[in-house]
Short mmCIF file of C-alpha atoms in Angstrom, two decimals:
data_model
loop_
_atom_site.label_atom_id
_atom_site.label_comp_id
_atom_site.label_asym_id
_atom_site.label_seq_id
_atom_site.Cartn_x
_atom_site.Cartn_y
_atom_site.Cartn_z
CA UNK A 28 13.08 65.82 -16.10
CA UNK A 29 9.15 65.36 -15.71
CA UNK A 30 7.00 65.69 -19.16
CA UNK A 31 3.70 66.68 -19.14
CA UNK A 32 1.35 65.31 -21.59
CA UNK A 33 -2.07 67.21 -22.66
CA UNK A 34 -4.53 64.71 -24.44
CA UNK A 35 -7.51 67.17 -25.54
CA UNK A 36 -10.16 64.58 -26.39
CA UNK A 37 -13.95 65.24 -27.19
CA UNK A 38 -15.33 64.81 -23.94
CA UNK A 39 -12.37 66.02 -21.62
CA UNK A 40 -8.86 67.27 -21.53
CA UNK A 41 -6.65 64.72 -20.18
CA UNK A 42 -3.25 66.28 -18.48
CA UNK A 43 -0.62 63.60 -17.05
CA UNK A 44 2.83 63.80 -15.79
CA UNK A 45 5.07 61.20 -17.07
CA UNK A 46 8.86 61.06 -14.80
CA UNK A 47 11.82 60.74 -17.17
CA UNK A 48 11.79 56.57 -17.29
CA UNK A 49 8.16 56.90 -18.42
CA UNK A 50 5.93 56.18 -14.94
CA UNK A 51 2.95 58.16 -14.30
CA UNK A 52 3.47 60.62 -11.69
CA UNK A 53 -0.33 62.09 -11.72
CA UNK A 54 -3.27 62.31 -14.04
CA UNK A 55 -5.86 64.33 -13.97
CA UNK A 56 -9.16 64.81 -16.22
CA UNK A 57 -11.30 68.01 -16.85
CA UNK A 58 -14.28 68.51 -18.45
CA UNK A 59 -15.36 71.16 -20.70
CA UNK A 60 -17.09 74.48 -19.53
CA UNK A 61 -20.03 74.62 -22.02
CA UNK A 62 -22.09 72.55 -23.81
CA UNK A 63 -21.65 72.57 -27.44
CA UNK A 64 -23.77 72.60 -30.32
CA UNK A 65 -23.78 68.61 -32.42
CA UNK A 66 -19.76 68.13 -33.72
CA UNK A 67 -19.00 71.94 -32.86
CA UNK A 68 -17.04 72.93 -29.77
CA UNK A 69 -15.42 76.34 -28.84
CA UNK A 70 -12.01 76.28 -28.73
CA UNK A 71 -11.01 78.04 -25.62
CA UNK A 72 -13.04 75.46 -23.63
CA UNK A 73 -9.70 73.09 -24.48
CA UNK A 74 -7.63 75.90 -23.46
CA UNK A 75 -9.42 76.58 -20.31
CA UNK A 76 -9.94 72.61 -19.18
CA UNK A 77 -5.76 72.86 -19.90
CA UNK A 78 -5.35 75.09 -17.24
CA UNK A 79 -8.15 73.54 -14.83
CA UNK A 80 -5.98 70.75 -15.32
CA UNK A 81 -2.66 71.44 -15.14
CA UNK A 82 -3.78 73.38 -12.41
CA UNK A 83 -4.43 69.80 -9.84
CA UNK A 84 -0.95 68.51 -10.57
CA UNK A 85 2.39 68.75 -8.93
CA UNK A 86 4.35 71.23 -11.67
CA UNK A 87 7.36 70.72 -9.82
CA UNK A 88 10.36 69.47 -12.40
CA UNK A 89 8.29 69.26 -15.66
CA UNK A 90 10.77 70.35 -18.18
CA UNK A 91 8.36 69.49 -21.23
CA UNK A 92 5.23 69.49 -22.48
CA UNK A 93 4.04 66.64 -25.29
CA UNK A 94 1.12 67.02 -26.87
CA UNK A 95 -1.58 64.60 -28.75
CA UNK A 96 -6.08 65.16 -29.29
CA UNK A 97 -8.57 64.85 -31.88
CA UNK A 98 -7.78 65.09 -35.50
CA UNK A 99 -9.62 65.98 -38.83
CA UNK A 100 -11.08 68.85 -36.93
CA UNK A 101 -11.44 72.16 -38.85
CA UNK A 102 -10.33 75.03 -36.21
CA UNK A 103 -10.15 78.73 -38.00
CA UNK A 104 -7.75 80.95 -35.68
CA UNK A 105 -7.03 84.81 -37.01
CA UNK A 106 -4.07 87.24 -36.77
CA UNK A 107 -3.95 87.18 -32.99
CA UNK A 108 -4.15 83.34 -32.65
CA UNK A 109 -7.81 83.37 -31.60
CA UNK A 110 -10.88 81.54 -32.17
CA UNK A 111 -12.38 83.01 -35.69
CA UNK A 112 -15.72 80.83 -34.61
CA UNK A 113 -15.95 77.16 -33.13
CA UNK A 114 -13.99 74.14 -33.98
CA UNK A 115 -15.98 72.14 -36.52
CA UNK A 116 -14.97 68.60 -34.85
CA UNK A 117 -14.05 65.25 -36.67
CA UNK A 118 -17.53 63.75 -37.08
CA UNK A 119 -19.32 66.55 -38.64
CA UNK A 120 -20.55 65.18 -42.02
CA UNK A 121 -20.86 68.60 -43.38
CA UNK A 122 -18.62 68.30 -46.24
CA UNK A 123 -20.26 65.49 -47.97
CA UNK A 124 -21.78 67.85 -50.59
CA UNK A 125 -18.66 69.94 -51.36
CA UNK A 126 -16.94 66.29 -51.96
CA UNK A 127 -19.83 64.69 -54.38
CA UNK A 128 -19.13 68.91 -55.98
CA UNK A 129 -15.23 67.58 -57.11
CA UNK A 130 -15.02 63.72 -56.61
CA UNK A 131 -14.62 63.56 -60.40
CA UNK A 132 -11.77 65.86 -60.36
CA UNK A 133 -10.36 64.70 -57.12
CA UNK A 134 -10.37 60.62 -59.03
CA UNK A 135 -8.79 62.36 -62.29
CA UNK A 136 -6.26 64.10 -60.42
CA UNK A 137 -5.46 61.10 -58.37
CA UNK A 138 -6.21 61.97 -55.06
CA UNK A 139 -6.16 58.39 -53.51
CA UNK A 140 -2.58 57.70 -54.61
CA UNK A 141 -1.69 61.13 -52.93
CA UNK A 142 -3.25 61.02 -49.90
CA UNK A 143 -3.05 57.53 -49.39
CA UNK A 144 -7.09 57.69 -48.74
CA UNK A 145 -9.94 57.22 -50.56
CA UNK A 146 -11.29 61.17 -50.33
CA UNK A 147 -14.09 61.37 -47.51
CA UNK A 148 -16.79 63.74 -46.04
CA UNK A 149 -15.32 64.04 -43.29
CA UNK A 150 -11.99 65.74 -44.22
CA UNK A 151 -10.92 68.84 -42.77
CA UNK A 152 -10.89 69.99 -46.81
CA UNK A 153 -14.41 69.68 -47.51
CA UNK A 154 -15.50 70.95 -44.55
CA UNK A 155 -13.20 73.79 -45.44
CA UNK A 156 -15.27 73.95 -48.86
CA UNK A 157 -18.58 73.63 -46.87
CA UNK A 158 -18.26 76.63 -44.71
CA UNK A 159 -15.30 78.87 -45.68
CA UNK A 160 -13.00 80.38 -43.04
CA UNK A 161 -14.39 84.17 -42.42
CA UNK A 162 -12.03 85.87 -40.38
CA UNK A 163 -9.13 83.34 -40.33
CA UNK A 164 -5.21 83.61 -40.88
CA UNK A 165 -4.70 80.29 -39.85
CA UNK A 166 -6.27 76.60 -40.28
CA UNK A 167 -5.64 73.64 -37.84
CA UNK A 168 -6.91 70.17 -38.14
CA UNK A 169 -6.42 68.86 -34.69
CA UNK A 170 -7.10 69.86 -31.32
CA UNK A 171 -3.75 69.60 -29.80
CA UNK A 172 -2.61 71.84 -33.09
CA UNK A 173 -4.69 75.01 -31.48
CA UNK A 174 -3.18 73.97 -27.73
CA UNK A 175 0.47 74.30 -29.22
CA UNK A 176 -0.62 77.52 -30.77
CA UNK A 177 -1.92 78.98 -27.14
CA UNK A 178 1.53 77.28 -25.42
CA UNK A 179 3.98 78.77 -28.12
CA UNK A 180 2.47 81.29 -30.46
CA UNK A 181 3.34 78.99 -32.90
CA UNK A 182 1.00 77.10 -35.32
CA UNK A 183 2.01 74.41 -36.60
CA UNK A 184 0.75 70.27 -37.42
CA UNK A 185 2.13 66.77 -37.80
CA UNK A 186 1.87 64.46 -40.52
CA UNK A 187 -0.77 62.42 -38.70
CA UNK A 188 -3.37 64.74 -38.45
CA UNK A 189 -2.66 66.00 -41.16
CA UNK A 190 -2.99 62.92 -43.03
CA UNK A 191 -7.13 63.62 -42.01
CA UNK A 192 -7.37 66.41 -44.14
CA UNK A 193 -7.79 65.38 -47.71
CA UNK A 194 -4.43 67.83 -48.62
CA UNK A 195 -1.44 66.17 -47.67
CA UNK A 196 0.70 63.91 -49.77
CA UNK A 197 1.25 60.92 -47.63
CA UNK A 198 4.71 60.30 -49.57
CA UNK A 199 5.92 63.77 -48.97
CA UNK A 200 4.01 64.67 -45.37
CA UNK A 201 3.65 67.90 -46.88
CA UNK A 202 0.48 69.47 -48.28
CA UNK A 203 -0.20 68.50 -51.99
CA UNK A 204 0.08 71.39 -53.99
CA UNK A 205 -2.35 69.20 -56.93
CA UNK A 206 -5.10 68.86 -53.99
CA UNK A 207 -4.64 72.88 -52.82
CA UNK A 208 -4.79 74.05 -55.56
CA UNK A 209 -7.42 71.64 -57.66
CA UNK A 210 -9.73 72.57 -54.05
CA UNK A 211 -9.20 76.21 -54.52
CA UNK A 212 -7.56 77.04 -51.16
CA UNK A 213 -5.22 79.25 -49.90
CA UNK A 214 -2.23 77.70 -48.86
CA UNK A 215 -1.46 80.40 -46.84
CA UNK A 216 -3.84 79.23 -44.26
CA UNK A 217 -2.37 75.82 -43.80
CA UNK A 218 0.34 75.47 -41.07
CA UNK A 219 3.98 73.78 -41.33
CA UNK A 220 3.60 69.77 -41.06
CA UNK A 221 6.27 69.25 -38.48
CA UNK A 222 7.49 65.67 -37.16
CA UNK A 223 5.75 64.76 -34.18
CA UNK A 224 9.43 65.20 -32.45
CA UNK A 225 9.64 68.85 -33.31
CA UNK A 226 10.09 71.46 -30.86
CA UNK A 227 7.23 73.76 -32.03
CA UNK A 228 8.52 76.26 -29.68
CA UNK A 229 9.26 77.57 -25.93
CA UNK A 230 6.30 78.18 -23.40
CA UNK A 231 5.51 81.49 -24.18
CA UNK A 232 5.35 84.05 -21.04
CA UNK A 233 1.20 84.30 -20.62
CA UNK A 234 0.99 80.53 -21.01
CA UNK A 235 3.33 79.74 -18.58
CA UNK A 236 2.05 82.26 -16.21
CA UNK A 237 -1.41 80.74 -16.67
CA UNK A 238 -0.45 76.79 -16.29
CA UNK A 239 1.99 77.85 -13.04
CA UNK A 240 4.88 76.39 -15.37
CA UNK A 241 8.51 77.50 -16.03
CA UNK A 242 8.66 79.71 -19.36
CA UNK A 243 10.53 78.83 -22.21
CA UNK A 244 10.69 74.76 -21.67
CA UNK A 245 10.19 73.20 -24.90
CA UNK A 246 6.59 72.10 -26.51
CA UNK A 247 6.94 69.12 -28.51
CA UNK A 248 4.83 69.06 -31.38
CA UNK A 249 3.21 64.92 -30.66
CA UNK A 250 0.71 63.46 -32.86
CA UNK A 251 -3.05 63.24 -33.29
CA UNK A 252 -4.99 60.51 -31.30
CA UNK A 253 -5.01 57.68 -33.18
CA UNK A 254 -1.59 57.74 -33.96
CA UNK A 255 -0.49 58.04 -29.84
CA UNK A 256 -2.93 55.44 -28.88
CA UNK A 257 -1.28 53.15 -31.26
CA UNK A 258 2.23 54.06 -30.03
CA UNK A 259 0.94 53.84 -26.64
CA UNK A 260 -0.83 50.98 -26.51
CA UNK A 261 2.28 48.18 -27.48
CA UNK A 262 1.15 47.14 -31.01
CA UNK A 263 4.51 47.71 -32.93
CA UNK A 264 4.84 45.09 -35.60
CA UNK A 265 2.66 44.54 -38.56
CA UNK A 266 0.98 41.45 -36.94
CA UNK A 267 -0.36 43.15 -33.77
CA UNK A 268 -3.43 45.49 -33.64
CA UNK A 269 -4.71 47.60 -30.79
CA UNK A 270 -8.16 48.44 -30.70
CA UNK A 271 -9.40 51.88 -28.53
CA UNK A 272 -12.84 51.73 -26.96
CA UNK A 273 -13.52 54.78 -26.69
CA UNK A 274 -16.62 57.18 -27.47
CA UNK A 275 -15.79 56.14 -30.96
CA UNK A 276 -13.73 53.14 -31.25
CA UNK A 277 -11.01 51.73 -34.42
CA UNK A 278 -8.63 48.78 -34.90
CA UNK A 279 -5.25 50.14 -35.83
CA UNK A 280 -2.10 48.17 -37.27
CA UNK A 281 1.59 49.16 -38.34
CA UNK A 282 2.92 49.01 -41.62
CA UNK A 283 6.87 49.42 -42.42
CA UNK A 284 6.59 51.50 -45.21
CA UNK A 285 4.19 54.17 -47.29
CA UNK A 286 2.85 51.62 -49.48
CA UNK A 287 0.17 53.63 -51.46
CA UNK A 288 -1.47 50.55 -52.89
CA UNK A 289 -5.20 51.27 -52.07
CA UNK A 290 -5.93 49.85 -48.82
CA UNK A 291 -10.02 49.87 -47.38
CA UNK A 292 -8.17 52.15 -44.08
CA UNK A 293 -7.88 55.65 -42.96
CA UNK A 294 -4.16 55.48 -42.87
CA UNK A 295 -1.88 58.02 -40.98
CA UNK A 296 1.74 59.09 -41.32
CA UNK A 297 3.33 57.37 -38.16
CA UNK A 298 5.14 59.74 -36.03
CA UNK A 299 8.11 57.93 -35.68
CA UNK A 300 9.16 56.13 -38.71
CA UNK A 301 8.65 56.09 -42.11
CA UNK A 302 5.56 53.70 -42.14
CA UNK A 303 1.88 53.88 -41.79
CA UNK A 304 -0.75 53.27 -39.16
CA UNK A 305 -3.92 52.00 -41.07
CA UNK A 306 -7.01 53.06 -38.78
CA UNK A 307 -10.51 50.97 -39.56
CA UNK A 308 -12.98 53.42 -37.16
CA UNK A 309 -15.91 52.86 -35.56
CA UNK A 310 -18.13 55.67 -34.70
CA UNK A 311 -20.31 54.23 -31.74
CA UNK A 312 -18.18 52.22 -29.18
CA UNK A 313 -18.22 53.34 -25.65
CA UNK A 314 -21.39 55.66 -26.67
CA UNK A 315 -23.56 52.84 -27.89
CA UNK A 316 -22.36 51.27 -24.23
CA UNK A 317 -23.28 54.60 -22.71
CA UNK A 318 -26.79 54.90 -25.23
CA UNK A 319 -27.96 51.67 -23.57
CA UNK A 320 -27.13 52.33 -20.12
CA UNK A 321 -29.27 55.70 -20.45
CA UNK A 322 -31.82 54.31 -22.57
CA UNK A 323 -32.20 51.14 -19.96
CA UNK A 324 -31.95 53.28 -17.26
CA UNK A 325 -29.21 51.67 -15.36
CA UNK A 326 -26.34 53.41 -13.49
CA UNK A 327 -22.46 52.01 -14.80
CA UNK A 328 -21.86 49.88 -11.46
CA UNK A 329 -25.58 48.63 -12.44
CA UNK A 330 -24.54 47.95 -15.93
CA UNK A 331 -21.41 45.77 -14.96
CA UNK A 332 -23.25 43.12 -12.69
CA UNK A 333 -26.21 42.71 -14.78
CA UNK A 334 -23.76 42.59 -17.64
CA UNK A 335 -21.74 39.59 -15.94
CA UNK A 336 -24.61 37.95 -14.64
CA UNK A 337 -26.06 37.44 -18.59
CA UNK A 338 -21.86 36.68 -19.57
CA UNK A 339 -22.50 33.18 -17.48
CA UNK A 340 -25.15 32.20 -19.98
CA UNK A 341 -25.35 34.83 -23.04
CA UNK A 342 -28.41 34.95 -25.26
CA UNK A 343 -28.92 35.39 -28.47
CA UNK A 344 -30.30 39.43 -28.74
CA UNK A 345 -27.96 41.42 -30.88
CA UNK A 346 -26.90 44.90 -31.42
CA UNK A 347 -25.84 46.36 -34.51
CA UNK A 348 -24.02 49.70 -33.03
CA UNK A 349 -24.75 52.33 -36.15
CA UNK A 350 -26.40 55.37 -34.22
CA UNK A 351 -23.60 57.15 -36.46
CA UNK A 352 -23.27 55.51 -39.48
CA UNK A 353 -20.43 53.31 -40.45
CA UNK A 354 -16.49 53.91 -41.54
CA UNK A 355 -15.50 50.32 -41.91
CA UNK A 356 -15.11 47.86 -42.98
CA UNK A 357 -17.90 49.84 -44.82
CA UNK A 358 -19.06 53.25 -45.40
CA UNK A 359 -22.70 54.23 -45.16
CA UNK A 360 -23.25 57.48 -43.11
CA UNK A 361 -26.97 56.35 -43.30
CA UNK A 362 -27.16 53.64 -41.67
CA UNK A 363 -28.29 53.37 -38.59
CA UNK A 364 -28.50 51.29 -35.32
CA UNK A 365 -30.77 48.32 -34.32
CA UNK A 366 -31.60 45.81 -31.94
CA UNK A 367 -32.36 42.05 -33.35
CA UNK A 368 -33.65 38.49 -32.58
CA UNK A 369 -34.85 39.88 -28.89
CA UNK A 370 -36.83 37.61 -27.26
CA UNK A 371 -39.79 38.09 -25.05
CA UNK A 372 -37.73 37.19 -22.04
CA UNK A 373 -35.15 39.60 -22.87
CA UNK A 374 -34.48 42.03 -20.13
CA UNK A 375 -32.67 45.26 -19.74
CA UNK A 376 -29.61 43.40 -18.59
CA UNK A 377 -29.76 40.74 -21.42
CA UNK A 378 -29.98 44.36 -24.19
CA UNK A 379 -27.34 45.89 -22.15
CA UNK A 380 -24.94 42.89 -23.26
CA UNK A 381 -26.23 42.83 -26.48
CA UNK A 382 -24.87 46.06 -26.85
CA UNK A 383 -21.23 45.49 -25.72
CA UNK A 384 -21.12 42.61 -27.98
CA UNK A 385 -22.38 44.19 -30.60
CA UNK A 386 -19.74 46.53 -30.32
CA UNK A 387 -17.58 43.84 -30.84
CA UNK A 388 -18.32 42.28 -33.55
CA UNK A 389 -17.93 45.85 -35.58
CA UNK A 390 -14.49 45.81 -34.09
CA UNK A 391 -14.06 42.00 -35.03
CA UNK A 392 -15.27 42.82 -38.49
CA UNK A 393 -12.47 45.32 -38.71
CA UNK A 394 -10.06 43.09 -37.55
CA UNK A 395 -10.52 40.82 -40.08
CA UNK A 396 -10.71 42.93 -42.77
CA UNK A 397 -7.51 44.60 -41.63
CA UNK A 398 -5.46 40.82 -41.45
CA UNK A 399 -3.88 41.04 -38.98
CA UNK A 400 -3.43 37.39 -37.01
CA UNK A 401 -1.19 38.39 -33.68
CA UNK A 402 -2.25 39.67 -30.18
CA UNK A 403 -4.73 42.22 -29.68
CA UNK A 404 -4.21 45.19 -27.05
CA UNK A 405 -7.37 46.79 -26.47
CA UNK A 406 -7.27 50.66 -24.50
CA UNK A 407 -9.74 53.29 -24.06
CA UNK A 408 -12.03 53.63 -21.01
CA UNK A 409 -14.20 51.06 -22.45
CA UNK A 410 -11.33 48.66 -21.26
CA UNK A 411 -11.10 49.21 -17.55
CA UNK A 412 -14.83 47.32 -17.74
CA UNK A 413 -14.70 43.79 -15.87
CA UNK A 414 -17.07 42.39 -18.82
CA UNK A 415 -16.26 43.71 -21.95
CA UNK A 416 -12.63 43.00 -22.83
CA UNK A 417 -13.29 39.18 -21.91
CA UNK A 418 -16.50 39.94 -24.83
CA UNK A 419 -13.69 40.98 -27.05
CA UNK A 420 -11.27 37.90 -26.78
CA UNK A 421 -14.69 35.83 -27.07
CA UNK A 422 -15.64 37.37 -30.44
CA UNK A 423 -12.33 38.15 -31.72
CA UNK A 424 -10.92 34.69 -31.19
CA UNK A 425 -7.40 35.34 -30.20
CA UNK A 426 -5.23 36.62 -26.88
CA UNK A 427 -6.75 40.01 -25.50
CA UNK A 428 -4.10 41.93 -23.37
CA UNK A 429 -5.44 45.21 -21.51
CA UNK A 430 -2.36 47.59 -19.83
CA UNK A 431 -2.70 48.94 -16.06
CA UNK A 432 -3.94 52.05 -17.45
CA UNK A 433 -5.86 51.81 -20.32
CA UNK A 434 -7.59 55.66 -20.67
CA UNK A 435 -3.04 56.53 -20.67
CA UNK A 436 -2.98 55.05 -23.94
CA UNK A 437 -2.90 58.38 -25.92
CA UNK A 438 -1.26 60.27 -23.22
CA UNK A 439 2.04 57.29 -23.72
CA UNK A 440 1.88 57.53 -26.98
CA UNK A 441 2.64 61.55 -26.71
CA UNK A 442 5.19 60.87 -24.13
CA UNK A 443 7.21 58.27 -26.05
CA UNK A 444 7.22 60.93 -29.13
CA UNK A 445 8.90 63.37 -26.19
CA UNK A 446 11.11 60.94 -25.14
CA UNK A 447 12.31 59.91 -27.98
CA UNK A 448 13.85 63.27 -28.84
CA UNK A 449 14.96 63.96 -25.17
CA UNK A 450 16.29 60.62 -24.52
CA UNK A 451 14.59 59.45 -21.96
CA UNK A 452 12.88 56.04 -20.88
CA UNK A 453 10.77 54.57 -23.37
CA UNK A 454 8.35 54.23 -20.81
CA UNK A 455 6.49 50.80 -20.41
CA UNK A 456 2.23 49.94 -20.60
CA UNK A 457 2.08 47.80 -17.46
CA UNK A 458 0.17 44.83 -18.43
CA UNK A 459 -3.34 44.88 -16.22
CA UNK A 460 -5.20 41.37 -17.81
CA UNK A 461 -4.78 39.06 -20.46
CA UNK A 462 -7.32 37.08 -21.71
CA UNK A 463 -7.85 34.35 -23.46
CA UNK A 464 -11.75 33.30 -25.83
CA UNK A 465 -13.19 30.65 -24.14
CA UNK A 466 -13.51 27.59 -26.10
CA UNK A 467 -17.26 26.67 -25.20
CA UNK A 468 -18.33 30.07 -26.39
CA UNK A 469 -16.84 29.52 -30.38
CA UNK A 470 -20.24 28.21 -31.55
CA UNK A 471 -22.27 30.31 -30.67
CA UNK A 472 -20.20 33.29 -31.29
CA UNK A 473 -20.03 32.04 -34.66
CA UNK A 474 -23.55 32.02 -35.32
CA UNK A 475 -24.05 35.38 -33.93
CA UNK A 476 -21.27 36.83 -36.32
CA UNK A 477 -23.63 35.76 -39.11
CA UNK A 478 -26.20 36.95 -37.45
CA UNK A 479 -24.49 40.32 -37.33
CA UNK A 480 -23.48 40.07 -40.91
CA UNK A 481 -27.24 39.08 -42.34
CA UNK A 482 -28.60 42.28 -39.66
CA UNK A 483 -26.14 44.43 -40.74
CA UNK A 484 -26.61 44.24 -44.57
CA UNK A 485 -30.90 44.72 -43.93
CA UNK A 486 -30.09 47.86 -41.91
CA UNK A 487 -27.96 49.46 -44.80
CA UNK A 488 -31.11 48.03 -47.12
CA UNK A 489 -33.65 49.84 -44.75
CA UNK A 490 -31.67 53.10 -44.94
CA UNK A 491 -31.88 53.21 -48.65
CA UNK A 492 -35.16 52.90 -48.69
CA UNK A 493 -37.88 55.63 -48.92
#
């Protein structure tokens, strides 16, 4: 039995076939129809990059469909399982008003113990409080949540995306009835929370007609992003992290058990055991790469030999990669990005790689923040550069492995939730590179890492400023 896996990101829907001992059959990537307004997306345009998708692969023997995408999303669908207006995506700070409205209530009630988070703007919840939900029957928090709707006619959610939306109790992974009904909203609209290994239901008829798929295989529920590109990417003990360069980037790490000791981390329900996956994000990673590339005016082949010409003797101009604000190790929304201690001589190439290790020292900043001493597996399409990940075992000090495929992270991680339940293969990240920091880089890596630090803390100061 082939399993297909859909990975609806924010820039594309990834669809890849996965035989039953786990190899990659085919993968295939497509794009969305229609430009969306900032951190708003319609819908459909996931459901019809799906069937663009599916559409390029060989659909003989898929018996399965896993499923993993963005989470913390607020997606209103109504009676007939349609759109009841756009998605209002992960990184729209519009709820940061409705949370100042009830933070008092939220800390008396206490909302950190219970959703294992300190509360956040950026919660599905206070979007939800933000805008309301005209029209809507149903809410979902991640993008994969509305593809399982349009496969099945079934909504439903998993504990890891719902752990983004300020209402679950990460003890019970099921909503909080204290945070529902201290926020004032309807329960009704909130879907079952599901394990990731749940059947949410058979292809329905339509959706099977539209994909060119067998009706009535099964549609496994998966997980949200984070938590498949964790799965996926071979970090599995509490020593190991994997870091995703992606548009946005994290450092994520495995904990045994629901400990719900504050912890500085977005932390998610893992799909497959009774632990936690403690997320430290990064909003800029591969888009502060892609910023400077546009902004320098250089093409991505461009990019990567100017970029390893300046890695044979590095300078010291630094980028500090806020265009977004910051998550962590800190969070300040306000802040914003920078370039420091260029030099006259400085050329595009030398601020190109400025920027991709400026990028890394955020990540390394997480890393240490998070504890975490063992190997690091970095994924994400910001991986498959011939530059960067050697940058990353540089700054972060410590054994860098990248797998064959790193953009398959996510789509693994969805597979191996699949698997799991069918029995199948495990399935295997094929190592691509490992790397090792080079010794004669350690001092001056350490005095750009203060560098970073002393830049870092006068950017927050500038944004506070009038």
């Amino acid at each position: 039995m082939n399993v297909l896996v859909l990975d609806c990101g924010s820039s594309a829907l990834k669809a890849t076939i996965f035989a039953a001992d786990g190899a990659v059959i085919a993968s295939v990537d497509a794009g969305y129809p229609t430009e969306p307004a900032l951190h708003r997306r319609d819908p459909l345009d996931w459901w019809r990059a799906t069937v663009d998708a599916v559409g390029k692969l060989p659909r003989e023997g898929i018996g399965a469909i896993s499923l993993t995408g963005m989470m913390e999303n607020l997606i209103a669908v109504d009676a007939a399982g349609e759109p009841a207006g756009e998605a209002v995506l992960y990184s729209d700070p519009v709820g940061a008003t409705a949370l100042e409205a009830v933070a008092a209530k939220l800390e008396a009630a206490g909302a950190m113990a219970i959703l294992g988070n300190a509360p956040e703007p950026l919660m599905t919840a206070f979007k939800l409080m933000a805008l309301g939900a005209e029209g809507a029957t149903r809410l979902l928090p991640g993008s994969k949540d509305f593809l399982a709707l349009r496969l099945t006619g079934v909504a439903a959610t998993d504990a890891s995306c719902a752990s983004t939306t300020g209402l679950m109790d990460i003890g019970t992974r099921d909503w909080s009835d204290t945070l529902v009904d201290l926020l004032g909203i309807d329960r009704g609209l909130l879907p079952p929370v599901l394990p990731a290994e749940a059947v949410v239901g058979p292809l329905a008829d339509a959706a099977a007609d539209a994909l060119g798929l067998v009706a009535g295989i099964p549609v496994f529920n998966g997980c949200g992003d984070g938590a498949a590109t964790t799965i996926g990417s071979g970090a599995e003990r509490p020593d190991e992290v994997s870091v995703y360069l992606g548009t946005s980037g994290w450092v994520a790490g495995v904990t045994a058990d629901a400990d719900r000791a504050p912890r500085p981390y977005y932390r998610l329900a893992h799909p497959l055991h009774a632990g936690l996956i403690e997320i430290a994000p990064i909003l800029s990673a591969g888009a502060a790469a892609h910023w400077a590339r546009h902004t320098l005016g250089l093409t991505l082949p461009e990019s990567e030999r100017l970029a390893a010409e300046v890695d044979a003797a590095p300078g010291s101009a630094l980028f500090l990669p806020y265009q977004s604000g910051a998550r962590s190790p800190f969070v300040d929304l306000e802040v914003r990005a920078g370039f420091v201690q260029v030099a006259a001589s400085d050329s595009s190439a030398t601020l190109y790689y400025a920027a991709l290790e400026g990028v890394a020292f955020a990540i390394a900043a997480n890393v240490r923040a998070m504890g975490a001493a063992g190997p690091v597996y970095l994924v994400g399409g910001g991986a498959r550069s011939t530059v960067w990940p050697q940058v990353f075992a540089d700054v972060l000090g410590r054994t860098v492995t990248v797998p064959k495929d790193p953009v398959l992270a996510a789509s693994l991680g969805a597979y191996r939730v699949a698997a799991r339940a069918l029995g199948l293969g495990a399935g295997e990240a094929a190592v691509g590179r490992v790397l090792q920091p080079r010794p004669e880089r350690a001092e001056r890596i350490a005095a750009q890492a203060r560098a970073f630090e002393r830049a870092t803390a006068m950017l927050r100061e500038l944004a506070r400023s009038d």
